């Protein structure tokens, strides 16, 4: 079996390969060729940590495995990232462990790839202004992947903690786009594409602020109780997600479902758009929302690519079990 650590993952997986792997697995999920197993996430009562498993099997890509890890809020004081995870890949023919892959960089790049895939398939072709709500660890990854999907000229950003914005501004400047820090209403009024990537537990974008034709990638809500969008906004938009079961239970659409504003049948898996089964955006005026809840198969798909490339480039460490 092979070990592919965090640094090797950075050398093997770029934004383009992550995009391709995530787009392919979303397509496979919608066809029923790949499925995620129920997620386990527990507060372990130690270090205030949340720990869990996300696993699945992709019969088309022959990828079987799990991502294990979670959130250790005290890590920051130790100079470590709060989110920690490792990916285990198994040989689907024998069940033997095939690879251990660092999960931190892969989580960041696959989450960015998911919002990028949604922008690629759902945003207006003439989108020029990107709105960013959130400026934490993930935000720079999301920004970089998003601006490659359209001719983005300007980023408008808001974050609750203003001291975090300069780091995101640096990413934008390095990528060659203008960056302006504004209020949330201004983002709603101007942005053609908006990414929300925060740990908020209440709506940050209200229905009346959003201009027609906007595409929103809601990426922060991945647990019961978290929320970034006004449920009324969700209620009036065309809705897409990575996986419907997660979207209505732990994703952004949980709130509009609970309030009776939408039905499960109003939500389309983005894989249907990728596969050409659903048209996606049908008018320049409609608001589209992608609820990126984060599925284990995204991690497995990108980890599998990382192992393949690392083995080809002789960068993976081979270990006998
Ligand atoms: P982070 O801890 O680095 O940053 C947190 C961000 O949320 C910061 O911008 C912070 O200012 C903001 N924030 C915190 N509390 C807030 C509040 N009450 N209201 C508004 N903003 C608030 O985290 P990160 O790694 O950047 O991840 C951001 C979010 O995305 C987290 O909720 C994380 O769980 C989620 N996430 C989702 C996926 C997915 O696949 N959907 C993947 C990774 C992370």
PDB file of N, CA and C in Angstrom, residues 95-179:
ATOM      1  N   UNK A  95     -10.629  -5.587  -0.683  1.00  0.00           N
ATOM      2  CA  UNK A  95     -10.820  -4.978   0.637  1.00  0.00           C
ATOM      3  C   UNK A  95      -9.514  -4.606   1.319  1.00  0.00           C
ATOM      4  N   UNK A  96      -8.388  -4.885   0.653  1.00  0.00           N
ATOM      5  CA  UNK A  96      -7.108  -4.546   1.287  1.00  0.00           C
ATOM      6  C   UNK A  96      -6.866  -3.038   1.241  1.00  0.00           C
ATOM      7  N   UNK A  97      -6.170  -2.548   2.283  1.00  0.00           N
ATOM      8  CA  UNK A  97      -5.826  -1.125   2.314  1.00  0.00           C
ATOM      9  C   UNK A  97      -4.905  -0.818   1.130  1.00  0.00           C
ATOM     10  N   UNK A  98      -5.287   0.180   0.333  1.00  0.00           N
ATOM     11  CA  UNK A  98      -4.492   0.509  -0.860  1.00  0.00           C
ATOM     12  C   UNK A  98      -3.650   1.762  -0.651  1.00  0.00           C
ATOM     13  N   UNK A  99      -4.187   2.729   0.116  1.00  0.00           N
ATOM     14  CA  UNK A  99      -3.426   3.971   0.307  1.00  0.00           C
ATOM     15  C   UNK A  99      -3.916   4.754   1.517  1.00  0.00           C
ATOM     16  N   UNK A 100      -2.965   5.464   2.136  1.00  0.00           N
ATOM     17  CA  UNK A 100      -3.269   6.448   3.184  1.00  0.00           C
ATOM     18  C   UNK A 100      -2.879   7.801   2.612  1.00  0.00           C
ATOM     19  N   UNK A 101      -3.821   8.735   2.611  1.00  0.00           N
ATOM     20  CA  UNK A 101      -3.578  10.013   1.937  1.00  0.00           C
ATOM     21  C   UNK A 101      -3.918  11.156   2.897  1.00  0.00           C
ATOM     22  N   UNK A 102      -3.047  12.153   2.983  1.00  0.00           N
ATOM     23  CA  UNK A 102      -3.333  13.330   3.817  1.00  0.00           C
ATOM     24  C   UNK A 102      -4.621  13.988   3.347  1.00  0.00           C
ATOM     25  N   UNK A 103      -5.499  14.359   4.282  1.00  0.00           N
ATOM     26  CA  UNK A 103      -6.825  14.857   3.881  1.00  0.00           C
ATOM     27  C   UNK A 103      -7.011  16.363   3.993  1.00  0.00           C
ATOM     28  N   UNK A 104      -6.024  17.081   4.546  1.00  0.00           N
ATOM     29  CA  UNK A 104      -6.263  18.510   4.808  1.00  0.00           C
ATOM     30  C   UNK A 104      -6.273  19.346   3.525  1.00  0.00           C
ATOM     31  N   UNK A 105      -5.211  19.238   2.746  1.00  0.00           N
ATOM     32  CA  UNK A 105      -5.149  19.990   1.480  1.00  0.00           C
ATOM     33  C   UNK A 105      -6.254  19.505   0.533  1.00  0.00           C
ATOM     34  N   UNK A 106      -6.491  18.192   0.520  1.00  0.00           N
ATOM     35  CA  UNK A 106      -7.509  17.643  -0.395  1.00  0.00           C
ATOM     36  C   UNK A 106      -8.896  18.180  -0.033  1.00  0.00           C
ATOM     37  N   UNK A 107      -9.192  18.296   1.271  1.00  0.00           N
ATOM     38  CA  UNK A 107     -10.489  18.859   1.675  1.00  0.00           C
ATOM     39  C   UNK A 107     -10.633  20.279   1.132  1.00  0.00           C
ATOM     40  N   UNK A 108      -9.555  21.054   1.266  1.00  0.00           N
ATOM     41  CA  UNK A 108      -9.625  22.458   0.819  1.00  0.00           C
ATOM     42  C   UNK A 108      -9.821  22.542  -0.694  1.00  0.00           C
ATOM     43  N   UNK A 109      -9.063  21.752  -1.430  1.00  0.00           N
ATOM     44  CA  UNK A 109      -9.095  21.895  -2.893  1.00  0.00           C
ATOM     45  C   UNK A 109     -10.353  21.251  -3.490  1.00  0.00           C
ATOM     46  N   UNK A 110     -10.870  20.202  -2.838  1.00  0.00           N
ATOM     47  CA  UNK A 110     -12.090  19.574  -3.383  1.00  0.00           C
ATOM     48  C   UNK A 110     -13.317  20.429  -3.071  1.00  0.00           C
ATOM     49  N   UNK A 111     -13.282  21.165  -1.944  1.00  0.00           N
ATOM     50  CA  UNK A 111     -14.406  22.049  -1.611  1.00  0.00           C
ATOM     51  C   UNK A 111     -14.424  23.234  -2.580  1.00  0.00           C
ATOM     52  N   UNK A 112     -13.231  23.733  -2.899  1.00  0.00           N
ATOM     53  CA  UNK A 112     -13.132  24.811  -3.883  1.00  0.00           C
ATOM     54  C   UNK A 112     -13.585  24.311  -5.254  1.00  0.00           C
ATOM     55  N   UNK A 113     -13.224  23.065  -5.565  1.00  0.00           N
ATOM     56  CA  UNK A 113     -13.620  22.498  -6.859  1.00  0.00           C
ATOM     57  C   UNK A 113     -15.146  22.390  -6.949  1.00  0.00           C
ATOM     58  N   UNK A 114     -15.802  22.051  -5.835  1.00  0.00           N
ATOM     59  CA  UNK A 114     -17.268  21.898  -5.870  1.00  0.00           C
ATOM     60  C   UNK A 114     -17.944  23.221  -6.215  1.00  0.00           C
ATOM     61  N   UNK A 115     -17.527  24.323  -5.570  1.00  0.00           N
ATOM     62  CA  UNK A 115     -18.172  25.602  -5.918  1.00  0.00           C
ATOM     63  C   UNK A 115     -17.807  26.003  -7.343  1.00  0.00           C
ATOM     64  N   UNK A 116     -16.564  25.679  -7.761  1.00  0.00           N
ATOM     65  CA  UNK A 116     -16.157  26.008  -9.134  1.00  0.00           C
ATOM     66  C   UNK A 116     -16.988  25.225 -10.162  1.00  0.00           C
ATOM     67  N   UNK A 117     -17.240  23.958  -9.879  1.00  0.00           N
ATOM     68  CA  UNK A 117     -18.070  23.143 -10.790  1.00  0.00           C
ATOM     69  C   UNK A 117     -19.467  23.775 -10.898  1.00  0.00           C
ATOM     70  N   UNK A 118     -19.999  24.231  -9.750  1.00  0.00           N
ATOM     71  CA  UNK A 118     -21.341  24.830  -9.786  1.00  0.00           C
ATOM     72  C   UNK A 118     -21.335  26.125 -10.588  1.00  0.00           C
ATOM     73  N   UNK A 119     -20.270  26.915 -10.451  1.00  0.00           N
ATOM     74  CA  UNK A 119     -20.185  28.179 -11.209  1.00  0.00           C
ATOM     75  C   UNK A 119     -20.072  27.864 -12.704  1.00  0.00           C
ATOM     76  N   UNK A 120     -19.236  26.886 -13.007  1.00  0.00           N
ATOM     77  CA  UNK A 120     -19.032  26.510 -14.404  1.00  0.00           C
ATOM     78  C   UNK A 120     -20.350  26.107 -15.071  1.00  0.00           C
ATOM     79  N   UNK A 121     -21.214  25.392 -14.335  1.00  0.00           N
ATOM     80  CA  UNK A 121     -22.454  24.884 -14.943  1.00  0.00           C
ATOM     81  C   UNK A 121     -23.665  25.793 -14.741  1.00  0.00           C
ATOM     82  N   UNK A 122     -23.626  26.699 -13.743  1.00  0.00           N
ATOM     83  CA  UNK A 122     -24.859  27.422 -13.409  1.00  0.00           C
ATOM     84  C   UNK A 122     -24.780  28.948 -13.471  1.00  0.00           C
ATOM     85  N   UNK A 123     -23.594  29.518 -13.393  1.00  0.00           N
ATOM     86  CA  UNK A 123     -23.511  30.986 -13.387  1.00  0.00           C
ATOM     87  C   UNK A 123     -23.743  31.533 -14.789  1.00  0.00           C
ATOM     88  N   UNK A 124     -24.197  32.796 -14.846  1.00  0.00           N
ATOM     89  CA  UNK A 124     -24.326  33.452 -16.156  1.00  0.00           C
ATOM     90  C   UNK A 124     -22.962  33.518 -16.823  1.00  0.00           C
ATOM     91  N   UNK A 125     -22.963  33.350 -18.132  1.00  0.00           N
ATOM     92  CA  UNK A 125     -21.682  33.340 -18.879  1.00  0.00           C
ATOM     93  C   UNK A 125     -20.962  34.680 -18.770  1.00  0.00           C
ATOM     94  N   UNK A 126     -21.752  35.791 -18.593  1.00  0.00           N
ATOM     95  CA  UNK A 126     -21.129  37.118 -18.578  1.00  0.00           C
ATOM     96  C   UNK A 126     -20.792  37.594 -17.163  1.00  0.00           C
ATOM     97  N   UNK A 127     -20.752  36.655 -16.199  1.00  0.00           N
ATOM     98  CA  UNK A 127     -20.468  37.044 -14.800  1.00  0.00           C
ATOM     99  C   UNK A 127     -19.092  37.707 -14.705  1.00  0.00           C
ATOM    100  N   UNK A 128     -19.039  38.844 -13.988  1.00  0.00           N
ATOM    101  CA  UNK A 128     -17.777  39.601 -13.881  1.00  0.00           C
ATOM    102  C   UNK A 128     -17.398  39.914 -12.437  1.00  0.00           C
ATOM    103  N   UNK A 129     -18.412  39.932 -11.563  1.00  0.00           N
ATOM    104  CA  UNK A 129     -18.129  40.315 -10.174  1.00  0.00           C
ATOM    105  C   UNK A 129     -18.405  39.135  -9.247  1.00  0.00           C
ATOM    106  N   UNK A 130     -17.386  38.790  -8.463  1.00  0.00           N
ATOM    107  CA  UNK A 130     -17.511  37.687  -7.494  1.00  0.00           C
ATOM    108  C   UNK A 130     -17.670  38.274  -6.095  1.00  0.00           C
ATOM    109  N   UNK A 131     -18.669  37.801  -5.374  1.00  0.00           N
ATOM    110  CA  UNK A 131     -18.848  38.197  -3.976  1.00  0.00           C
ATOM    111  C   UNK A 131     -18.362  37.085  -3.067  1.00  0.00           C
ATOM    112  N   UNK A 132     -17.597  37.453  -2.054  1.00  0.00           N
ATOM    113  CA  UNK A 132     -17.113  36.455  -1.089  1.00  0.00           C
ATOM    114  C   UNK A 132     -17.658  36.814   0.285  1.00  0.00           C
ATOM    115  N   UNK A 133     -18.388  35.871   0.889  1.00  0.00           N
ATOM    116  CA  UNK A 133     -18.847  36.025   2.267  1.00  0.00           C
ATOM    117  C   UNK A 133     -18.046  35.013   3.065  1.00  0.00           C
ATOM    118  N   UNK A 134     -17.079  35.490   3.830  1.00  0.00           N
ATOM    119  CA  UNK A 134     -16.182  34.587   4.563  1.00  0.00           C
ATOM    120  C   UNK A 134     -14.744  34.822   4.128  1.00  0.00           C
ATOM    121  N   UNK A 135     -13.837  34.748   5.091  1.00  0.00           N
ATOM    122  CA  UNK A 135     -12.418  34.995   4.788  1.00  0.00           C
ATOM    123  C   UNK A 135     -11.532  34.085   5.634  1.00  0.00           C
ATOM    124  N   UNK A 136     -12.030  32.882   5.897  1.00  0.00           N
ATOM    125  CA  UNK A 136     -11.242  31.928   6.699  1.00  0.00           C
ATOM    126  C   UNK A 136     -10.329  31.082   5.829  1.00  0.00           C
ATOM    127  N   UNK A 137      -9.891  29.959   6.380  1.00  0.00           N
ATOM    128  CA  UNK A 137      -8.943  29.063   5.718  1.00  0.00           C
ATOM    129  C   UNK A 137      -9.392  28.677   4.304  1.00  0.00           C
ATOM    130  N   UNK A 138     -10.684  28.353   4.147  1.00  0.00           N
ATOM    131  CA  UNK A 138     -11.183  27.872   2.850  1.00  0.00           C
ATOM    132  C   UNK A 138     -11.287  28.973   1.782  1.00  0.00           C
ATOM    133  N   UNK A 139     -11.477  30.208   2.239  1.00  0.00           N
ATOM    134  CA  UNK A 139     -11.923  31.263   1.310  1.00  0.00           C
ATOM    135  C   UNK A 139     -10.969  31.491   0.141  1.00  0.00           C
ATOM    136  N   UNK A 140      -9.677  31.473   0.387  1.00  0.00           N
ATOM    137  CA  UNK A 140      -8.709  31.700  -0.689  1.00  0.00           C
ATOM    138  C   UNK A 140      -8.772  30.610  -1.750  1.00  0.00           C
ATOM    139  N   UNK A 141      -8.970  29.374  -1.296  1.00  0.00           N
ATOM    140  CA  UNK A 141      -9.097  28.252  -2.239  1.00  0.00           C
ATOM    141  C   UNK A 141     -10.339  28.457  -3.120  1.00  0.00           C
ATOM    142  N   UNK A 142     -11.459  28.851  -2.449  1.00  0.00           N
ATOM    143  CA  UNK A 142     -12.717  29.038  -3.196  1.00  0.00           C
ATOM    144  C   UNK A 142     -12.558  30.156  -4.227  1.00  0.00           C
ATOM    145  N   UNK A 143     -11.934  31.257  -3.790  1.00  0.00           N
ATOM    146  CA  UNK A 143     -11.779  32.423  -4.663  1.00  0.00           C
ATOM    147  C   UNK A 143     -10.979  32.050  -5.911  1.00  0.00           C
ATOM    148  N   UNK A 144      -9.827  31.421  -5.700  1.00  0.00           N
ATOM    149  CA  UNK A 144      -8.952  31.089  -6.831  1.00  0.00           C
ATOM    150  C   UNK A 144      -9.645  30.175  -7.847  1.00  0.00           C
ATOM    151  N   UNK A 145     -10.350  29.158  -7.334  1.00  0.00           N
ATOM    152  CA  UNK A 145     -11.015  28.224  -8.254  1.00  0.00           C
ATOM    153  C   UNK A 145     -12.177  28.916  -8.974  1.00  0.00           C
ATOM    154  N   UNK A 146     -12.862  29.831  -8.277  1.00  0.00           N
ATOM    155  CA  UNK A 146     -14.037  30.498  -8.866  1.00  0.00           C
ATOM    156  C   UNK A 146     -13.652  31.420 -10.010  1.00  0.00           C
ATOM    157  N   UNK A 147     -12.573  32.189  -9.830  1.00  0.00           N
ATOM    158  CA  UNK A 147     -12.271  33.211 -10.855  1.00  0.00           C
ATOM    159  C   UNK A 147     -11.800  32.578 -12.163  1.00  0.00           C
ATOM    160  N   UNK A 148     -11.438  31.294 -12.107  1.00  0.00           N
ATOM    161  CA  UNK A 148     -11.039  30.613 -13.352  1.00  0.00           C
ATOM    162  C   UNK A 148     -12.242  30.185 -14.199  1.00  0.00           C
ATOM    163  N   UNK A 149     -13.446  30.267 -13.618  1.00  0.00           N
ATOM    164  CA  UNK A 149     -14.628  29.768 -14.343  1.00  0.00           C
ATOM    165  C   UNK A 149     -15.278  30.819 -15.228  1.00  0.00           C
ATOM    166  N   UNK A 150     -15.072  32.094 -14.907  1.00  0.00           N
ATOM    167  CA  UNK A 150     -15.668  33.186 -15.675  1.00  0.00           C
ATOM    168  C   UNK A 150     -14.650  34.316 -15.779  1.00  0.00           C
ATOM    169  N   UNK A 151     -14.996  35.333 -16.556  1.00  0.00           N
ATOM    170  CA  UNK A 151     -14.069  36.449 -16.727  1.00  0.00           C
ATOM    171  C   UNK A 151     -14.228  37.428 -15.548  1.00  0.00           C
ATOM    172  N   UNK A 152     -13.805  36.990 -14.368  1.00  0.00           N
ATOM    173  CA  UNK A 152     -14.024  37.781 -13.143  1.00  0.00           C
ATOM    174  C   UNK A 152     -12.999  38.925 -13.066  1.00  0.00           C
ATOM    175  N   UNK A 153     -13.528  40.151 -12.875  1.00  0.00           N
ATOM    176  CA  UNK A 153     -12.643  41.325 -12.835  1.00  0.00           C
ATOM    177  C   UNK A 153     -12.471  41.866 -11.437  1.00  0.00           C
ATOM    178  N   UNK A 154     -13.482  41.596 -10.582  1.00  0.00           N
ATOM    179  CA  UNK A 154     -13.478  42.254  -9.269  1.00  0.00           C
ATOM    180  C   UNK A 154     -14.064  41.316  -8.213  1.00  0.00           C
ATOM    181  N   UNK A 155     -13.480  41.363  -7.016  1.00  0.00           N
ATOM    182  CA  UNK A 155     -14.028  40.595  -5.892  1.00  0.00           C
ATOM    183  C   UNK A 155     -14.529  41.581  -4.839  1.00  0.00           C
ATOM    184  N   UNK A 156     -15.775  41.393  -4.412  1.00  0.00           N
ATOM    185  CA  UNK A 156     -16.322  42.169  -3.293  1.00  0.00           C
ATOM    186  C   UNK A 156     -16.425  41.215  -2.117  1.00  0.00           C
ATOM    187  N   UNK A 157     -15.853  41.601  -0.978  1.00  0.00           N
ATOM    188  CA  UNK A 157     -15.796  40.648   0.136  1.00  0.00           C
ATOM    189  C   UNK A 157     -16.308  41.240   1.435  1.00  0.00           C
ATOM    190  N   UNK A 158     -16.887  40.359   2.221  1.00  0.00           N
ATOM    191  CA  UNK A 158     -17.333  40.716   3.581  1.00  0.00           C
ATOM    192  C   UNK A 158     -16.928  39.585   4.513  1.00  0.00           C
ATOM    193  N   UNK A 159     -16.499  39.932   5.702  1.00  0.00           N
ATOM    194  CA  UNK A 159     -16.260  38.920   6.726  1.00  0.00           C
ATOM    195  C   UNK A 159     -16.592  39.497   8.090  1.00  0.00           C
ATOM    196  N   UNK A 160     -17.157  38.659   8.952  1.00  0.00           N
ATOM    197  CA  UNK A 160     -17.513  39.113  10.300  1.00  0.00           C
ATOM    198  C   UNK A 160     -16.276  39.641  11.025  1.00  0.00           C
ATOM    199  N   UNK A 161     -15.194  38.895  10.934  1.00  0.00           N
ATOM    200  CA  UNK A 161     -13.945  39.299  11.591  1.00  0.00           C
ATOM    201  C   UNK A 161     -13.074  40.023  10.563  1.00  0.00           C
ATOM    202  N   UNK A 162     -13.080  41.354  10.644  1.00  0.00           N
ATOM    203  CA  UNK A 162     -12.442  42.190   9.601  1.00  0.00           C
ATOM    204  C   UNK A 162     -10.943  41.915   9.482  1.00  0.00           C
ATOM    205  N   UNK A 163     -10.325  41.506  10.609  1.00  0.00           N
ATOM    206  CA  UNK A 163      -8.865  41.279  10.585  1.00  0.00           C
ATOM    207  C   UNK A 163      -8.467  40.109   9.672  1.00  0.00           C
ATOM    208  N   UNK A 164      -9.455  39.305   9.239  1.00  0.00           N
ATOM    209  CA  UNK A 164      -9.130  38.163   8.367  1.00  0.00           C
ATOM    210  C   UNK A 164      -9.140  38.550   6.882  1.00  0.00           C
ATOM    211  N   UNK A 165      -9.683  39.735   6.570  1.00  0.00           N
ATOM    212  CA  UNK A 165      -9.842  40.104   5.152  1.00  0.00           C
ATOM    213  C   UNK A 165      -8.527  40.332   4.396  1.00  0.00           C
ATOM    214  N   UNK A 166      -7.487  40.925   5.036  1.00  0.00           N
ATOM    215  CA  UNK A 166      -6.246  41.153   4.266  1.00  0.00           C
ATOM    216  C   UNK A 166      -5.646  39.883   3.654  1.00  0.00           C
ATOM    217  N   UNK A 167      -5.773  38.750   4.333  1.00  0.00           N
ATOM    218  CA  UNK A 167      -5.211  37.502   3.778  1.00  0.00           C
ATOM    219  C   UNK A 167      -5.947  37.128   2.483  1.00  0.00           C
ATOM    220  N   UNK A 168      -7.265  37.344   2.474  1.00  0.00           N
ATOM    221  CA  UNK A 168      -8.040  37.031   1.259  1.00  0.00           C
ATOM    222  C   UNK A 168      -7.722  38.049   0.156  1.00  0.00           C
ATOM    223  N   UNK A 169      -7.532  39.308   0.567  1.00  0.00           N
ATOM    224  CA  UNK A 169      -7.168  40.353  -0.397  1.00  0.00           C
ATOM    225  C   UNK A 169      -5.852  39.987  -1.094  1.00  0.00           C
ATOM    226  N   UNK A 170      -4.916  39.443  -0.321  1.00  0.00           N
ATOM    227  CA  UNK A 170      -3.609  39.053  -0.880  1.00  0.00           C
ATOM    228  C   UNK A 170      -3.797  37.985  -1.980  1.00  0.00           C
ATOM    229  N   UNK A 171      -4.671  37.022  -1.694  1.00  0.00           N
ATOM    230  CA  UNK A 171      -4.936  35.963  -2.689  1.00  0.00           C
ATOM    231  C   UNK A 171      -5.508  36.578  -3.969  1.00  0.00           C
ATOM    232  N   UNK A 172      -6.467  37.503  -3.802  1.00  0.00           N
ATOM    233  CA  UNK A 172      -7.099  38.134  -4.975  1.00  0.00           C
ATOM    234  C   UNK A 172      -6.069  38.922  -5.782  1.00  0.00           C
ATOM    235  N   UNK A 173      -5.262  39.694  -5.076  1.00  0.00           N
ATOM    236  CA  UNK A 173      -4.249  40.527  -5.767  1.00  0.00           C
ATOM    237  C   UNK A 173      -3.272  39.639  -6.522  1.00  0.00           C
ATOM    238  N   UNK A 174      -2.835  38.552  -5.863  1.00  0.00           N
ATOM    239  CA  UNK A 174      -1.898  37.624  -6.514  1.00  0.00           C
ATOM    240  C   UNK A 174      -2.520  37.006  -7.762  1.00  0.00           C
ATOM    241  N   UNK A 175      -3.842  36.826  -7.701  1.00  0.00           N
ATOM    242  CA  UNK A 175      -4.544  36.231  -8.856  1.00  0.00           C
ATOM    243  C   UNK A 175      -4.883  37.288  -9.912  1.00  0.00           C
ATOM    244  N   UNK A 176      -4.596  38.549  -9.614  1.00  0.00           N
ATOM    245  CA  UNK A 176      -4.775  39.616 -10.601  1.00  0.00           C
ATOM    246  C   UNK A 176      -6.183  40.176 -10.689  1.00  0.00           C
ATOM    247  N   UNK A 177      -6.964  40.073  -9.593  1.00  0.00           N
ATOM    248  CA  UNK A 177      -8.298  40.685  -9.610  1.00  0.00           C
ATOM    249  C   UNK A 177      -8.397  41.755  -8.520  1.00  0.00           C
ATOM    250  N   UNK A 178      -9.202  42.788  -8.806  1.00  0.00           N
ATOM    251  CA  UNK A 178      -9.401  43.852  -7.817  1.00  0.00           C
ATOM    252  C   UNK A 178     -10.156  43.295  -6.625  1.00  0.00           C
ATOM    253  N   UNK A 179      -9.941  43.880  -5.459  1.00  0.00           N
ATOM    254  CA  UNK A 179     -10.559  43.387  -4.226  1.00  0.00           C
ATOM    255  C   UNK A 179     -11.061  44.582  -3.427  1.00  0.00           C
TER     256      UNK A 179
END
